[in-house]
PDB file of C-alpha atoms in Angstrom:
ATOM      1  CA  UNK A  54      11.603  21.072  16.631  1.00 71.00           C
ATOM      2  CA  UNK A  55       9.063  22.591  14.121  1.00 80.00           C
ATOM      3  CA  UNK A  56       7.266  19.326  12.995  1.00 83.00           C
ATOM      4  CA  UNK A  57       4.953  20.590  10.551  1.00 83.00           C
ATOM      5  CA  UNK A  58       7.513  22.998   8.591  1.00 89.00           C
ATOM      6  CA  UNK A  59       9.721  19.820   8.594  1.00 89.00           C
ATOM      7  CA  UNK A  60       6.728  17.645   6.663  1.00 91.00           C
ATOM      8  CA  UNK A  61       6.083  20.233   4.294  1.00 92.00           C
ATOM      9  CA  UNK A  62       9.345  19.931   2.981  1.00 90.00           C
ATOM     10  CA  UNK A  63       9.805  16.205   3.256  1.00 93.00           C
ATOM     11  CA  UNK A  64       6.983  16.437   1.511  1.00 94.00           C
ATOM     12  CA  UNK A  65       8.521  18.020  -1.419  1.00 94.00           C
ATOM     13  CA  UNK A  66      10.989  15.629  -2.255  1.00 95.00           C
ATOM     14  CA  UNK A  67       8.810  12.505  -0.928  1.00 97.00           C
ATOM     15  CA  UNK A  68       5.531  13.520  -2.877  1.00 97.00           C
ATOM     16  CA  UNK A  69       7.015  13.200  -6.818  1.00 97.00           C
ATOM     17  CA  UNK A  70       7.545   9.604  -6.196  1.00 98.00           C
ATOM     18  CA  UNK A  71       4.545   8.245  -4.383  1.00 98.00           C
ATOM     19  CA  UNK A  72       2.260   6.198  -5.639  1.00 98.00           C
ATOM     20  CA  UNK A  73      -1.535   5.363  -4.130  1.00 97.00           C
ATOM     21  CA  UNK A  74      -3.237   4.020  -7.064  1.00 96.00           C
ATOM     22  CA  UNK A  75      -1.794   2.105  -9.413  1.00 93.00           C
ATOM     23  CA  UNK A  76      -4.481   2.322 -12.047  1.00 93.00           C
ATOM     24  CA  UNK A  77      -2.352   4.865 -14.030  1.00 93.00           C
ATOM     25  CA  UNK A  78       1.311   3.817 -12.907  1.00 97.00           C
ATOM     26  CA  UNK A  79       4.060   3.369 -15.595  1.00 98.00           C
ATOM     27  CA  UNK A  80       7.516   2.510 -14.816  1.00 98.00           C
ATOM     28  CA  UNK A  81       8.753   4.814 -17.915  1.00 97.00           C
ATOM     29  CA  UNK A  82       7.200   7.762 -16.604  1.00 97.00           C
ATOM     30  CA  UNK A  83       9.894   7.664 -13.351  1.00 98.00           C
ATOM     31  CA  UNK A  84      13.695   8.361 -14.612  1.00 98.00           C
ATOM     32  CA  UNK A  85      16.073   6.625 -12.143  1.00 98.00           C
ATOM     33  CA  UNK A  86      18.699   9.877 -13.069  1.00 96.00           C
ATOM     34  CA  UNK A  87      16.165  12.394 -11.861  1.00 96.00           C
ATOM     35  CA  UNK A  88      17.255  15.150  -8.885  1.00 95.00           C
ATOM     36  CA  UNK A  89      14.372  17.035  -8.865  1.00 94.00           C
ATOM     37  CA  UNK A  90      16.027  20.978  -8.862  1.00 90.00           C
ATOM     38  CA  UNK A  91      18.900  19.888  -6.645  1.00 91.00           C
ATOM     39  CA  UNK A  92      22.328  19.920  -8.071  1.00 87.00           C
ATOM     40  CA  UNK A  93      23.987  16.597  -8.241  1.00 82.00           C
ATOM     41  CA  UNK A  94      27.175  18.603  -7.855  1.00 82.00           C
ATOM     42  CA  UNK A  95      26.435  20.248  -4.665  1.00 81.00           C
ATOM     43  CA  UNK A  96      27.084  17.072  -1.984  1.00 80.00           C
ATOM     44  CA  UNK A  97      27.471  19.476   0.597  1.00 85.00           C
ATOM     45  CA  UNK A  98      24.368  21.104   1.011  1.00 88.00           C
ATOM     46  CA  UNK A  99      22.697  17.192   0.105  1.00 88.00           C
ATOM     47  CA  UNK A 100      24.631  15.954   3.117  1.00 88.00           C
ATOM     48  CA  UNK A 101      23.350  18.714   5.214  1.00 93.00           C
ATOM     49  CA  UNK A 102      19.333  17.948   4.051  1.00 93.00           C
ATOM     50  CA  UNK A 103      20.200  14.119   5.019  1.00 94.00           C
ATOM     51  CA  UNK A 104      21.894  15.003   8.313  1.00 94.00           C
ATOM     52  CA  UNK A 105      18.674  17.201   9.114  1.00 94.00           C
ATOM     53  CA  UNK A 106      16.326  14.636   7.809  1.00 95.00           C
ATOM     54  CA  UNK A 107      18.140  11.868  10.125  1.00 94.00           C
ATOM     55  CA  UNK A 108      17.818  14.156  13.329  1.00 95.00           C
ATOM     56  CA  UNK A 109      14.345  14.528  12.868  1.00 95.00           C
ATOM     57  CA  UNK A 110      13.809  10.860  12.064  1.00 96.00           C
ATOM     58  CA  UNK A 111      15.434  10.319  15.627  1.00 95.00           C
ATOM     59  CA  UNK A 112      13.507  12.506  17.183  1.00 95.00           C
ATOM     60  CA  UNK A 113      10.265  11.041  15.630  1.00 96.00           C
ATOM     61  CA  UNK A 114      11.089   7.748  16.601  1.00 96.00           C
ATOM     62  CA  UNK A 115      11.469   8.358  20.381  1.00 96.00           C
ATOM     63  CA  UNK A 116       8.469   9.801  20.345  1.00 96.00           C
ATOM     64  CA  UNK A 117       6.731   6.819  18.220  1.00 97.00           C
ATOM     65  CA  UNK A 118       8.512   4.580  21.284  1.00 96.00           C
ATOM     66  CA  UNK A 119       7.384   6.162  24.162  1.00 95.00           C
ATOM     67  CA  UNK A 120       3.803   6.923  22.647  1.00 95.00           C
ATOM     68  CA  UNK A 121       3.905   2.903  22.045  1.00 95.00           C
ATOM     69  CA  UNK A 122       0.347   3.237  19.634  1.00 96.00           C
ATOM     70  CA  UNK A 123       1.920   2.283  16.626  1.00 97.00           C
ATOM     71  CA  UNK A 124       4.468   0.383  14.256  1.00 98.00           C
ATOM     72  CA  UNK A 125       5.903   0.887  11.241  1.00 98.00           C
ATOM     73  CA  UNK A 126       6.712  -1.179   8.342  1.00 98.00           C
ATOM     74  CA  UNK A 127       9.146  -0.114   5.688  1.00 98.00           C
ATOM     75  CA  UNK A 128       9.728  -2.514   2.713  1.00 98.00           C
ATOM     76  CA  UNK A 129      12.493  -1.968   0.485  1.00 98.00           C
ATOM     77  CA  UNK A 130      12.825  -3.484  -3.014  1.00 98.00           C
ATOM     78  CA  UNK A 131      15.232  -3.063  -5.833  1.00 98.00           C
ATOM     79  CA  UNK A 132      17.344  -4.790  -8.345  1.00 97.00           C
ATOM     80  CA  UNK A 133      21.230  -5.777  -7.396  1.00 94.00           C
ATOM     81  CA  UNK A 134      23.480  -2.763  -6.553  1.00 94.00           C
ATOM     82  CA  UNK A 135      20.158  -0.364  -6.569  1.00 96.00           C
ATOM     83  CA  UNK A 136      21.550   0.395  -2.786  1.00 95.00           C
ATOM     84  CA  UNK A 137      19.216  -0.873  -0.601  1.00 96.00           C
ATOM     85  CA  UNK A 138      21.920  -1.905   2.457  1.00 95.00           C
ATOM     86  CA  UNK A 139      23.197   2.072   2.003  1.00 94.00           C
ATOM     87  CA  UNK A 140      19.862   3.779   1.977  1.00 96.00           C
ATOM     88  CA  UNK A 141      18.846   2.181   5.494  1.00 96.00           C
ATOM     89  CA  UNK A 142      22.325   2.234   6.221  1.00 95.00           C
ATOM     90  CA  UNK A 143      23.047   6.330   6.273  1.00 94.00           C
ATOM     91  CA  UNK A 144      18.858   6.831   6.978  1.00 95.00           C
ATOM     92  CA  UNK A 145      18.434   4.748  10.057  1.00 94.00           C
ATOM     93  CA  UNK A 146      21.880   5.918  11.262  1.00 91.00           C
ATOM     94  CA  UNK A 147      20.676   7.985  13.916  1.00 88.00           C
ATOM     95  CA  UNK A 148      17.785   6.117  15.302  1.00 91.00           C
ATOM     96  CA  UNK A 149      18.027   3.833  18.470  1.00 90.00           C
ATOM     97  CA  UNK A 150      18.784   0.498  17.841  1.00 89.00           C
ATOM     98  CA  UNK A 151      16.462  -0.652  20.479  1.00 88.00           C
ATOM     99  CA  UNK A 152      13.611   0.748  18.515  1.00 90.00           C
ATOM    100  CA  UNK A 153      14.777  -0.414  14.751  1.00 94.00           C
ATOM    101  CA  UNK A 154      15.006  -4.052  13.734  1.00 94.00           C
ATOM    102  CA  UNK A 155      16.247  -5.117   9.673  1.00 95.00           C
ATOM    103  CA  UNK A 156      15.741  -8.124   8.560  1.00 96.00           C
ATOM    104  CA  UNK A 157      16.749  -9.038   5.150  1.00 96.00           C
ATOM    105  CA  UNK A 158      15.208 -12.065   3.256  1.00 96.00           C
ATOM    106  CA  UNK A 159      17.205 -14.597   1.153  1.00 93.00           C
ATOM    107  CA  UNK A 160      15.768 -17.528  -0.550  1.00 92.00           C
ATOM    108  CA  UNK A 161      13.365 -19.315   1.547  1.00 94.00           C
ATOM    109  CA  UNK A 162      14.275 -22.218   3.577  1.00 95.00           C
ATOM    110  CA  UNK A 163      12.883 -25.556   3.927  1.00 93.00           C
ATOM    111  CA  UNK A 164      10.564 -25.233   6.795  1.00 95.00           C
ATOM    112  CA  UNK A 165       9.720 -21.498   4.906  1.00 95.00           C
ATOM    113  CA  UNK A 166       8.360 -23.211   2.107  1.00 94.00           C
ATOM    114  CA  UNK A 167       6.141 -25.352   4.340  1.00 94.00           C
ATOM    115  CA  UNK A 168       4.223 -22.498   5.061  1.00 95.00           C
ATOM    116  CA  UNK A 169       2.366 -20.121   2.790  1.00 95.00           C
ATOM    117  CA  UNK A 170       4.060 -17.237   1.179  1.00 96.00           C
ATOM    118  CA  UNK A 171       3.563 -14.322   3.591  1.00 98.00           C
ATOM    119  CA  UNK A 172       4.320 -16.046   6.423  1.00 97.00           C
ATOM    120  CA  UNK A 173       8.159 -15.726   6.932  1.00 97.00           C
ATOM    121  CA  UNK A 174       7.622 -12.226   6.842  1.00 98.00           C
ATOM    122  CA  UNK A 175       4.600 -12.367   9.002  1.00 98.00           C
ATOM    123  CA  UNK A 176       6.433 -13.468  12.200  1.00 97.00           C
ATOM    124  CA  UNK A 177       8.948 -10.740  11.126  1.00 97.00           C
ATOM    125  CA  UNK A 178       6.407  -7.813  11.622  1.00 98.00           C
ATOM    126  CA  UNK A 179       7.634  -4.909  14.296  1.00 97.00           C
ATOM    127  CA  UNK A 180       6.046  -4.329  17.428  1.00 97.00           C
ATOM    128  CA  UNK A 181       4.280  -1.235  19.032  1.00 97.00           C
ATOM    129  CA  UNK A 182       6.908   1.510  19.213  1.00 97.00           C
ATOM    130  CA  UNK A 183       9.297   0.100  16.967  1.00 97.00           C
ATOM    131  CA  UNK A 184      10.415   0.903  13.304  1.00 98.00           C
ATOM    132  CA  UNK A 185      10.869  -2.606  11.347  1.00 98.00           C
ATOM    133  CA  UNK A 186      12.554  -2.946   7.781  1.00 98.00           C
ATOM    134  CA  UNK A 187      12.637  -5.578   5.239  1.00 98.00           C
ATOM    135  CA  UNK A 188      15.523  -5.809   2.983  1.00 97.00           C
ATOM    136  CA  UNK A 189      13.520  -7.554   0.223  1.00 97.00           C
ATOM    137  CA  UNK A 190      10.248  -9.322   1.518  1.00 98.00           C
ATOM    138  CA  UNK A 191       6.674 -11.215   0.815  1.00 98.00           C
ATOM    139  CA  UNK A 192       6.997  -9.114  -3.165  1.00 98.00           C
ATOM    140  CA  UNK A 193       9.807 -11.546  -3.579  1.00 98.00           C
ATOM    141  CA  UNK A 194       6.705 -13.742  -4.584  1.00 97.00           C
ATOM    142  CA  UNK A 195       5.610 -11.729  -6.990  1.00 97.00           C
ATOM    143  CA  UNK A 196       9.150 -10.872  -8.337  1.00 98.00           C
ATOM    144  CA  UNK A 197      12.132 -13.321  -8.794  1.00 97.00           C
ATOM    145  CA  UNK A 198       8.979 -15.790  -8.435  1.00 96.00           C
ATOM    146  CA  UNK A 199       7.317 -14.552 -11.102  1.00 96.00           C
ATOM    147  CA  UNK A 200      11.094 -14.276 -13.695  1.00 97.00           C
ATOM    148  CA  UNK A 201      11.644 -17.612 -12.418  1.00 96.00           C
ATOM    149  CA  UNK A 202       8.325 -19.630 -12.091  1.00 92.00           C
ATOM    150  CA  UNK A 203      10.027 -22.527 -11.842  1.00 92.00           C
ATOM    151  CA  UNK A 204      10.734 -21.626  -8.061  1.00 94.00           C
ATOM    152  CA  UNK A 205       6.619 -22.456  -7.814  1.00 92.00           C
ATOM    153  CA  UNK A 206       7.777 -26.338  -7.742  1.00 88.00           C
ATOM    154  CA  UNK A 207       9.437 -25.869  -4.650  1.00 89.00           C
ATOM    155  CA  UNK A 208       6.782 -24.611  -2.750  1.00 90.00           C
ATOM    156  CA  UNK A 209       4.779 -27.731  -2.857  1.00 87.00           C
ATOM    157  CA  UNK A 210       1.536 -26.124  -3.196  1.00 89.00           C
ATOM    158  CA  UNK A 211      -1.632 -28.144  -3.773  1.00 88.00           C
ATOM    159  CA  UNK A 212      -3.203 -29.394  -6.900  1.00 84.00           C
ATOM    160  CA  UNK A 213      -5.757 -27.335  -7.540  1.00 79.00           C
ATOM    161  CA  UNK A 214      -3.888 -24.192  -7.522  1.00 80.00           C
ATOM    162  CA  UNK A 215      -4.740 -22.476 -10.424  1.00 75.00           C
ATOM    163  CA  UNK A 216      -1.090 -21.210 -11.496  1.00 80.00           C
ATOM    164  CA  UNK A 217      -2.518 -19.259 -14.735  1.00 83.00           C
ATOM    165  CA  UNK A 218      -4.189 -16.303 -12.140  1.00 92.00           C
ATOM    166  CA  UNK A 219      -1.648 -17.067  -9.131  1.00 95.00           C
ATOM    167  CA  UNK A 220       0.098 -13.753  -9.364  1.00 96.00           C
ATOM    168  CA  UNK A 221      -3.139 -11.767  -9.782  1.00 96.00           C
ATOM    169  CA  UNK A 222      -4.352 -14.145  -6.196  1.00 96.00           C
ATOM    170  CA  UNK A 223      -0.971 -13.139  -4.671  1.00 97.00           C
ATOM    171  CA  UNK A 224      -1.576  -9.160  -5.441  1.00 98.00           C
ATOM    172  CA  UNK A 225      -4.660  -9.738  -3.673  1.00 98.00           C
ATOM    173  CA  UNK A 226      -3.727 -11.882  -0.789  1.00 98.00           C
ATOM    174  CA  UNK A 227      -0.725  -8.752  -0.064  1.00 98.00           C
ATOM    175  CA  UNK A 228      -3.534  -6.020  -0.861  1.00 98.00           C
ATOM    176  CA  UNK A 229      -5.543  -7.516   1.788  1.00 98.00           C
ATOM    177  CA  UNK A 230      -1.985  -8.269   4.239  1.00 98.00           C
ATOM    178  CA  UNK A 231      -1.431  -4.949   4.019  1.00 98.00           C
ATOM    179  CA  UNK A 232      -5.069  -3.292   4.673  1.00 98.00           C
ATOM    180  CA  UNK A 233      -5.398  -5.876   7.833  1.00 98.00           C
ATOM    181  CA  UNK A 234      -1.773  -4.465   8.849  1.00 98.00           C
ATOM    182  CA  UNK A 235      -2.960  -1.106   8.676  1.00 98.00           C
ATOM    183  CA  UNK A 236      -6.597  -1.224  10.162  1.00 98.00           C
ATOM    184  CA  UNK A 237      -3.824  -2.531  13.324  1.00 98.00           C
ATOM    185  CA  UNK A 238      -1.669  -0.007  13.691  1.00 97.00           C
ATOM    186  CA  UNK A 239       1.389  -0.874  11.218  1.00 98.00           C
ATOM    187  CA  UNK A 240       2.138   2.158   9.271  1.00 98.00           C
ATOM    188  CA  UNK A 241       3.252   0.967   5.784  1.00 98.00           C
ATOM    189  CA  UNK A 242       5.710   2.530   3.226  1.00 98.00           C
ATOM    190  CA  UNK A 243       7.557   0.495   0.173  1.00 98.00           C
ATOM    191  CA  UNK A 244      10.365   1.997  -1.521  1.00 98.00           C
ATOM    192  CA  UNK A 245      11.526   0.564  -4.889  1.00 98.00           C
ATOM    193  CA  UNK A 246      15.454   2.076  -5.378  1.00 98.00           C
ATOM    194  CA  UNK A 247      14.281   2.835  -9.203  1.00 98.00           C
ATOM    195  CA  UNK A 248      18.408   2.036 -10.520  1.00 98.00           C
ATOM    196  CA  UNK A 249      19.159   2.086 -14.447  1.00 98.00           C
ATOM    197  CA  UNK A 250      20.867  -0.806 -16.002  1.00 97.00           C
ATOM    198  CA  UNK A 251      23.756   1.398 -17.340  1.00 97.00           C
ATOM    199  CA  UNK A 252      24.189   2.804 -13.442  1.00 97.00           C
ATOM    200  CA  UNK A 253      23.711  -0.479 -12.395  1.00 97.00           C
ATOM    201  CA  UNK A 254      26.381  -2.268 -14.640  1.00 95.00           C
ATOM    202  CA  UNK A 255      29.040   0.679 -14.091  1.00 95.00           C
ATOM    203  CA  UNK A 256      28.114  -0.389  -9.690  1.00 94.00           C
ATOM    204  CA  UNK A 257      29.101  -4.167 -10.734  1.00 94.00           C
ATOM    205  CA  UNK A 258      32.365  -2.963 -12.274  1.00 93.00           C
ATOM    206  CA  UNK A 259      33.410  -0.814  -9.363  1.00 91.00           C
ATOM    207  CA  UNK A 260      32.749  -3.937  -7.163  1.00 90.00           C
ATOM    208  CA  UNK A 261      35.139  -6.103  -9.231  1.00 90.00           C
ATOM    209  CA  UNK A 262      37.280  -3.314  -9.403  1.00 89.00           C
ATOM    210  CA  UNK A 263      37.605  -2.708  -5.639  1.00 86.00           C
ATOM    211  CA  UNK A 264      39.543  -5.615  -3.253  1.00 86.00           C
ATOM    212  CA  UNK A 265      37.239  -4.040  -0.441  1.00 82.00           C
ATOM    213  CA  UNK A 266      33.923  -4.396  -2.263  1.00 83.00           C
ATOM    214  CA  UNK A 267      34.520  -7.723  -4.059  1.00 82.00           C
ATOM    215  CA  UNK A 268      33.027 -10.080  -1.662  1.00 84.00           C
ATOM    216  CA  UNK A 269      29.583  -8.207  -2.946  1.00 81.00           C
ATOM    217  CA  UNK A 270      29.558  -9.502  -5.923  1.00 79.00           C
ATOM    218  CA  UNK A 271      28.174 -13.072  -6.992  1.00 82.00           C
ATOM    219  CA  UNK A 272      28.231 -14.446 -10.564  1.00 82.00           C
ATOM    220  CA  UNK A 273      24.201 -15.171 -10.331  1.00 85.00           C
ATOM    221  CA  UNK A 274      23.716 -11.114 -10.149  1.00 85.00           C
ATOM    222  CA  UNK A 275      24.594 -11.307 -13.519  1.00 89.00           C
ATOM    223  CA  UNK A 276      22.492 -13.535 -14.625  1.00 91.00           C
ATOM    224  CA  UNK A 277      19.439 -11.537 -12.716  1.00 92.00           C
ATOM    225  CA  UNK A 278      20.625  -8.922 -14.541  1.00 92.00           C
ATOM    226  CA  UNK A 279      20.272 -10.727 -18.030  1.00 95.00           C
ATOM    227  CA  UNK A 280      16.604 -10.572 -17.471  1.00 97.00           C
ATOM    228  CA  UNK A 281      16.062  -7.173 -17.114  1.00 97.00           C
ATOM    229  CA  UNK A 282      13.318  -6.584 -19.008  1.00 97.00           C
ATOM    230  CA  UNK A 283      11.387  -9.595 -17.391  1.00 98.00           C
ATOM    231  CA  UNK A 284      11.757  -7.904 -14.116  1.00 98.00           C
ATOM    232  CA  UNK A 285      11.106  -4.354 -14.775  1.00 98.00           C
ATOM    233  CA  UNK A 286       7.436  -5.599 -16.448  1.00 98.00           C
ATOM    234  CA  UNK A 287       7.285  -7.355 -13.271  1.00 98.00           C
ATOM    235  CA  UNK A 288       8.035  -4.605 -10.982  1.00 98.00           C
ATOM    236  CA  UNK A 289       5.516  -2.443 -13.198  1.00 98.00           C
ATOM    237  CA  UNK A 290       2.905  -4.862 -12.174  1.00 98.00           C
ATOM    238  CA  UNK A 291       3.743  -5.401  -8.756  1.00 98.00           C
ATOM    239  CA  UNK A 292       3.302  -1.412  -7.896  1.00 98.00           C
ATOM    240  CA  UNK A 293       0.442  -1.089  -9.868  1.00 98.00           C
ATOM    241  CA  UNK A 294      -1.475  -4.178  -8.403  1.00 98.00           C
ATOM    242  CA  UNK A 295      -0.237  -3.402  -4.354  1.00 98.00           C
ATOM    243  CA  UNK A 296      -0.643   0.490  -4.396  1.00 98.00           C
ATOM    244  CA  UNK A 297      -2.963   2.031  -2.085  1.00 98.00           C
ATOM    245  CA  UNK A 298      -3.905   4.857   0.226  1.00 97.00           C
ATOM    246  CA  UNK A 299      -2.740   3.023   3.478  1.00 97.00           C
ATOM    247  CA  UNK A 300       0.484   1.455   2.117  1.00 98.00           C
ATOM    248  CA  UNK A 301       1.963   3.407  -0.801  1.00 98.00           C
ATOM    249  CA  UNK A 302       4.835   2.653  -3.033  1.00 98.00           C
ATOM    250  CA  UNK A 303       7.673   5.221  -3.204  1.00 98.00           C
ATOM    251  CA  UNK A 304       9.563   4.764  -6.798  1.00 98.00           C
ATOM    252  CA  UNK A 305      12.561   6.107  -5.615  1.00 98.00           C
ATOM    253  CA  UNK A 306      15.071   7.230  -8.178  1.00 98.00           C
ATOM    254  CA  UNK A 307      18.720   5.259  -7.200  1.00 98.00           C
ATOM    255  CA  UNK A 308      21.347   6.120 -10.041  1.00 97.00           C
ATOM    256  CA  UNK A 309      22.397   9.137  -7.457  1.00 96.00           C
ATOM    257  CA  UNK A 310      22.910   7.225  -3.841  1.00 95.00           C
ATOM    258  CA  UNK A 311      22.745  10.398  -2.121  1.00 95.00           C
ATOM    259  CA  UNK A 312      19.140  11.327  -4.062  1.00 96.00           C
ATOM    260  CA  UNK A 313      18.322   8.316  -3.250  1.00 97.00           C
ATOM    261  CA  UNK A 314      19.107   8.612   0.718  1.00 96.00           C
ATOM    262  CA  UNK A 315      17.220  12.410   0.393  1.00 96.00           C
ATOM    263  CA  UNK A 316      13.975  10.520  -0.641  1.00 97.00           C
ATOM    264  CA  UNK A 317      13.484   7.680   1.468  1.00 97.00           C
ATOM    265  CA  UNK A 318      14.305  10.344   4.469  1.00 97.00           C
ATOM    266  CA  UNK A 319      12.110  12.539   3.110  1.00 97.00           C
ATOM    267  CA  UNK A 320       9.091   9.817   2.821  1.00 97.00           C
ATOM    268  CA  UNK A 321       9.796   8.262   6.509  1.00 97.00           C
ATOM    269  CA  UNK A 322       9.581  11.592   8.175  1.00 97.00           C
ATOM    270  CA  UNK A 323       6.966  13.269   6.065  1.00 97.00           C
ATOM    271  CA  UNK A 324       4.579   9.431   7.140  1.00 97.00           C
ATOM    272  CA  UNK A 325       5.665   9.491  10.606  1.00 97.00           C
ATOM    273  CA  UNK A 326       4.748  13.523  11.152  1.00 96.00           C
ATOM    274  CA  UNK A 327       1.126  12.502  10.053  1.00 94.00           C
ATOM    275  CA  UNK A 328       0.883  10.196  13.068  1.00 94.00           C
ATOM    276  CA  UNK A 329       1.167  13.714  15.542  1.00 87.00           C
ATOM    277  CA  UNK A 330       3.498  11.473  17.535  1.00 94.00           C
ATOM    278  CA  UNK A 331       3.783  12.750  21.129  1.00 91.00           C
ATOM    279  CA  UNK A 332       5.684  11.910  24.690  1.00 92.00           C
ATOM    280  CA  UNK A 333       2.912  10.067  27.021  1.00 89.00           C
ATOM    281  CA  UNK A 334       0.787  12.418  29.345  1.00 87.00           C
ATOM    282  CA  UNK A 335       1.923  12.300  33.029  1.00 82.00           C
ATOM    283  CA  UNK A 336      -0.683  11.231  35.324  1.00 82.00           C
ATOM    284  CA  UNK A 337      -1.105  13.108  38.819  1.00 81.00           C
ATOM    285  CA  UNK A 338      -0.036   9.707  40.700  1.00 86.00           C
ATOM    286  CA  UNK A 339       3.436   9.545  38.231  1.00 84.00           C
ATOM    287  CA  UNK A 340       3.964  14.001  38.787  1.00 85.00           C
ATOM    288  CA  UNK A 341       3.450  13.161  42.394  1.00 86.00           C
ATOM    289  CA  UNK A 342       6.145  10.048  42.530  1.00 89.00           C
ATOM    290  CA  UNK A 343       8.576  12.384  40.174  1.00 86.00           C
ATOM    291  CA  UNK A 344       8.607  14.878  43.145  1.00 86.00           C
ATOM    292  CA  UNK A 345       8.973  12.860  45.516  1.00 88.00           C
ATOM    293  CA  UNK A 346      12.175  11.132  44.004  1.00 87.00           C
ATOM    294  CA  UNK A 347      13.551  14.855  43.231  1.00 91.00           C
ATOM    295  CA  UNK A 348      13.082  15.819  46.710  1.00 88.00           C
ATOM    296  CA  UNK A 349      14.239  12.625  47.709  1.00 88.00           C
ATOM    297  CA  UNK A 350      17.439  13.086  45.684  1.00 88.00           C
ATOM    298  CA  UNK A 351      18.214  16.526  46.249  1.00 89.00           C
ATOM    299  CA  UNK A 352      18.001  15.740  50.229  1.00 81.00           C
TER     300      UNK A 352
END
């Protein structure tokens, strides 16, 4: 498997959407209908790119296993019905279980909000070897936090929090997360599923429309999605404040599921190529042992 001819053309459908500096971001300048030159009409040949994309993400990640050097963090982010659960659902499909864990974050629980904000997510963090995903995460604080600052009551914090700059403090407090992450080992990427409110109201109708899909649908989506406005300014803010070299955001366009799925395959493999991921070196003492068992087994 050609490694570097597979980056270069993740790279073309990862690259539109990355952002490493945030200085100049805009949320208008990303449409959430965009394809890039592919037709939306043509699922076949976009089912063959994912199917590709997910063998090579398999391959990567045996090799990121048995090499056992690094991690890798993927943080996913979007508003109701973007498709977050399908994205890692149809990208991680082909990857070892033992080497992927998900964990998805709801609101925080009691003994959560004892502790300071990143620190769910903290004990959360993969190991060596291993690829680890967050269905939502710590930018929950800076998101339905931030819509709803009333949530700030619950966390008990202390007096002399200063609540006017707290979400400039918390952009800071991930920045440097992130960076200490990094300068570790943890390979970072963030995808926000970049869904348009039309898209995403005709999604809530299918699920009300659909016996088998119903149970996805709660009455408080709605409500989230009352606020729109409130969130996307948020989301703007978020991406432009956490946005660096060493953990990127990916503004993924989601009104097309299977664009969406194209991307976030693209971005994985493209990241995990860079790491020149290899199969340990054998040591004489192990190619030794190895030929002993063979002639061992063939006797």
């Amino acid at each position: 498997m050609d490694f570097k001819e597979i980056a270069q053309r993740a790279g073309k459908l990862a690259q539109p959407y990355c952002i490493r500096d945030g200085d100049r971001f805009r949320l208008k300048d990303y449409d959430p209908d965009d394809t890039l030159d592919l037709d939306p009409r043509d699922k076949p040949r976009a089912k063959q790119m994912l199917a590709a994309g997910v063998e090579a993400l398999a391959a990567l990640q045996e090799r990121l296993y048995a090499q056992d050097r690094w991690a890798v963090l993927l943080v996913f982010q979007a508003m109701d019905a973007a498709g977050k659960d399908s994205a890692i659902k149809h990208v991680m499909s082909g990857v070892n279980p033992q080497g992927c864990q998900v964990h998805s974050f709801k609101a925080p629980s009691a003994e959560e909000l004892d502790h300071d904000f990143l620190w769910r997510c903290a004990t959360r963090l993969p190991e060596r070897g291993r690829i680890g995903i967050f269905n939502r995460s710590y930018y929950e604080e800076v998101l339905i936090v931030r819509v709803h600052p009333e949530l700030l009551d619950r966390q008990n914090l202390p007096p002399g929090v200063n609540r006017k700059n707290i979400w400039k403090e918390r952009y800071e407090d991930i920045r440097g997360f992130e960076r200490y992450l990094s300068r570790n080992g943890v390979l970072i990427r963030k995808f926000f599923l970049h869904v348009s409110r039309q898209e995403q109201r005709r999604r809530f109708l299918r699920r009300l429309n659909d016996p088998e899909k119903q149970w996805k649908f709660a009455a408080a989506d709605l409500r989230e999605a009352e606020r729109w406005d409130e969130y996307m300014r948020a989301y703007e803010d978020m991406i432009a404040a956490t946005a660096t070299e060493h953990a990127p955001w990916y503004v993924v366009p989601a009104d097309h599921k299977w664009f969406t799925r194209l991307v976030v395959s693209s971005a994985i493999v493209e990241s995990l190529c860079a790491l020149d991921l290899r199969f340990p070196k054998l040591s004489d003492e192990q190619r030794a042992e190895i030929a002993a068992a063979r002639t061992e087994l063939d006797a």
